[in-house]
Amino acid sequence: QKEVEQDPGPLSVPEGAIVSLNCTYSNSAFQYFMWYRQYSRKGPELLMYTYSSGNKEDGRFTAQVDKSSKYISLFIRDSQPSDSATYLCAMSANTGNQFYFGTGTSLTVIP
Amino acid sequence: DTGVSQDPRHKITKRGQNVTFRCDPISEHNRLYWYRQTLGQGPEFLTYFQNEAQLEKSRLLSDRFSAERPKGSFSTLEIQRTEQGDSAMYLCASSPGVSFGELFFGEGSRLTVL
């Protein structure tokens, strides 16, 4: 079983839709959770960083962590064509030494 | 530009040749990571430095791979006797080390082994 599971999609939505992206994980020691956006042939760009459980909001993006279910989500409100990219979740335990990534979900926002 | 810088951005080489990638982290970030990413996959951890000390290596990092971070600043990743399976994007990331999150990635070095 992989440490982090993420549905690869692809996911296609109309402009203005609310997008929900999710990851599950198996290691209960994970406490640090991140979401990255990656455009084709570019490096991942950090979008959201959360510690432990709870919600965090930044503009159109909301990250949620449910440690009891080992489940994290990223919501994108009022999605734009420029949001079309691959979204990666990443997480680590207390040591912070190694970050485990999901495979990424490919998102297309149709104008 | 104060982000993570990687060089070269793309390297094409023949099987059996050696290649070296360089990473310049964000200034004053004391943690530096190397990851490898293949098409359709998430980044896979290779190795990690705290200042100049290499603290962790993945078993993915065979003896053909070596990484250094002299003086705790830039880092190099060398692959000896390249194989076609080494073709991938090699990503460098740095972290301030104050918190355990917030990895900041460079644009990556894409390796193509013919």
XYZ file of C-alpha atoms in Angstrom:
225
model
C 0.000 0.000 0.000
C 1.301 3.439 -0.938
C 1.808 5.987 1.806
C -0.377 8.506 -0.044
C -3.209 7.793 -2.442
C -4.551 10.378 -4.860
C -7.012 9.950 -7.698
C -5.106 10.902 -10.866
C -8.247 12.082 -12.648
C -8.350 13.659 -15.143
C -10.907 16.078 -13.792
C -12.665 18.508 -16.111
C -14.948 21.288 -14.847
C -16.574 24.420 -16.304
C -15.216 27.820 -15.366
C -16.654 29.070 -12.092
C -17.233 25.605 -10.633
C -16.103 24.513 -7.185
C -13.374 21.895 -7.428
C -12.708 19.287 -4.758
C -9.393 17.431 -4.740
C -8.614 14.706 -2.214
C -5.889 12.484 -0.830
C -5.907 9.645 1.646
C -2.969 8.360 3.612
C -2.054 5.424 5.781
C 0.580 6.782 8.182
C -1.062 8.214 11.296
C 2.212 9.990 12.140
C 1.733 12.497 9.327
C 1.115 15.967 10.727
C 2.273 18.363 8.019
C 0.197 18.614 4.876
C 0.775 20.568 1.704
C -0.851 21.115 -1.644
C 1.162 21.960 -4.725
C 0.177 23.080 -8.203
C 2.330 21.905 -11.080
C 2.109 23.128 -14.638
C 3.420 20.936 -17.421
C 7.229 20.601 -17.354
C 7.546 23.006 -14.410
C 8.454 22.528 -10.776
C 5.694 22.191 -8.148
C 4.460 25.484 -6.687
C 3.370 25.534 -3.051
C -0.287 26.495 -2.651
C -1.278 25.588 0.884
C 0.440 24.324 4.018
C -1.395 23.088 7.090
C -0.349 21.518 10.350
C -2.425 18.819 12.047
C -6.204 18.892 11.629
C -8.496 21.720 10.649
C -9.142 24.142 7.837
C -7.072 26.842 6.222
C -8.295 29.368 3.699
C -6.284 31.499 1.271
C -8.241 33.407 -1.322
C -10.121 30.941 -3.518
C -8.359 27.961 -1.943
C -9.374 26.051 1.189
C -7.422 23.138 2.613
C -9.017 20.684 5.025
C -7.370 17.977 7.086
C -9.274 15.197 8.841
C -6.672 13.172 10.698
C -9.247 10.813 12.185
C -10.156 9.693 8.661
C -6.634 10.157 7.256
C -8.128 12.330 4.540
C -7.181 15.739 3.200
C -8.938 17.969 0.712
C -8.304 21.063 -1.357
C -11.249 23.139 -2.526
C -10.976 25.692 -5.303
C -13.824 28.187 -5.540
C -14.729 30.081 -8.699
C -12.306 27.988 -10.729
C -10.490 29.708 -13.599
C -8.886 28.348 -16.778
C -5.523 29.354 -15.278
C -6.164 26.781 -12.518
C -5.724 24.037 -15.135
C -2.743 22.074 -13.845
C -1.801 18.982 -11.874
C -2.402 19.229 -8.136
C -0.162 17.274 -5.804
C -0.721 16.569 -2.150
C 2.292 16.031 0.097
C 2.702 15.159 3.744
C 5.290 14.384 6.381
C 5.601 13.199 9.954
C 7.232 14.991 12.868
C 10.727 14.439 11.606
C 10.075 16.563 8.566
C 12.860 14.729 6.850
C 10.934 13.143 4.050
C 7.795 14.330 2.336
C 5.513 11.820 0.669
C 3.644 12.884 -2.434
C 0.513 11.695 -4.125
C 0.591 10.943 -7.847
C -1.226 14.182 -8.638
C -4.693 14.994 -10.023
C -4.879 16.562 -13.467
C -7.443 19.384 -13.578
C -8.803 21.175 -16.634
C -11.074 24.204 -16.239
C -13.054 24.808 -19.404
C -13.840 28.446 -20.285
C 15.108 35.991 -8.494
C 15.332 34.608 -4.960
C 13.767 31.207 -5.646
C 15.418 27.809 -5.934
C 17.579 27.674 -9.031
C 18.506 24.511 -10.936
C 20.939 23.978 -13.774
C 20.832 22.709 -16.444
C 17.116 22.746 -17.153
C 17.418 19.953 -19.667
C 20.187 17.448 -20.265
C 20.304 14.864 -23.056
C 22.978 12.233 -22.711
C 23.908 8.822 -24.008
C 23.664 5.719 -21.879
C 26.812 5.193 -19.845
C 27.752 8.860 -19.571
C 27.956 10.782 -16.298
C 25.787 13.814 -15.620
C 25.772 16.409 -12.867
C 22.969 18.714 -11.776
C 23.338 21.794 -9.629
C 20.882 23.339 -7.217
C 21.094 26.735 -5.543
C 18.566 26.897 -2.688
C 16.794 29.940 -1.351
C 19.284 31.980 0.603
C 19.510 30.987 4.286
C 17.443 27.834 3.845
C 19.400 25.185 5.669
C 17.484 22.174 4.391
C 17.871 20.961 0.825
C 16.102 18.039 -0.816
C 16.443 16.129 -4.062
C 13.411 14.443 -5.576
C 12.874 12.551 -8.815
C 9.653 12.719 -10.815
C 8.635 10.583 -13.764
C 5.707 11.243 -16.072
C 2.346 10.828 -14.376
C 3.872 10.288 -10.950
C 4.430 12.444 -7.908
C 7.931 13.388 -6.791
C 9.897 10.589 -5.088
C 12.345 11.411 -2.332
C 16.025 10.818 -3.083
C 18.057 12.536 -0.392
C 18.090 15.382 2.095
C 20.702 17.723 3.601
C 20.674 19.724 6.767
C 23.342 22.330 6.053
C 26.283 20.317 4.667
C 25.297 17.028 6.311
C 23.488 14.431 4.222
C 21.003 13.073 6.746
C 18.835 10.715 4.783
C 19.048 8.759 1.542
C 16.342 6.784 -0.172
C 17.010 3.246 -1.315
C 16.138 4.658 -4.745
C 19.537 6.324 -4.592
C 21.760 3.554 -5.940
C 25.536 3.695 -5.715
C 25.583 5.355 -9.149
C 24.022 8.435 -7.551
C 25.937 10.801 -5.317
C 24.905 14.119 -3.845
C 26.949 16.752 -2.086
C 26.356 20.071 -0.435
C 29.749 21.562 0.355
C 29.674 24.454 2.794
C 25.944 24.072 3.193
C 25.087 26.251 0.221
C 24.537 24.871 -3.300
C 24.203 21.150 -3.937
C 25.140 18.832 -6.772
C 23.590 15.534 -7.792
C 25.766 13.305 -9.958
C 24.609 10.230 -11.806
C 27.341 7.934 -13.048
C 26.982 5.438 -15.891
C 23.508 6.660 -16.751
C 20.815 4.176 -17.739
C 17.630 4.795 -19.709
C 15.650 4.261 -16.514
C 17.312 7.362 -15.084
C 15.340 9.543 -17.496
C 13.203 11.754 -15.286
C 12.808 15.238 -13.886
C 15.192 15.855 -10.992
C 13.724 18.363 -8.596
C 15.521 20.288 -5.908
C 13.684 21.893 -2.997
C 14.717 23.899 0.015
C 13.128 24.582 3.366
C 13.929 27.120 6.060
C 14.029 24.378 8.668
C 12.210 26.508 11.217
C 9.014 24.627 10.563
C 8.816 21.180 9.080
C 6.737 22.078 6.088
C 6.943 24.520 3.265
C 9.158 22.886 0.705
C 9.962 25.302 -2.106
C 10.861 23.657 -5.389
C 12.980 24.742 -8.302
C 11.905 24.309 -11.914
C 13.702 20.988 -12.176
C 16.374 19.467 -14.379
C 15.003 17.136 -17.017
C 17.271 14.228 -17.918
C 16.862 12.255 -21.122
C 19.101 9.204 -21.501
C 19.287 7.880 -25.059
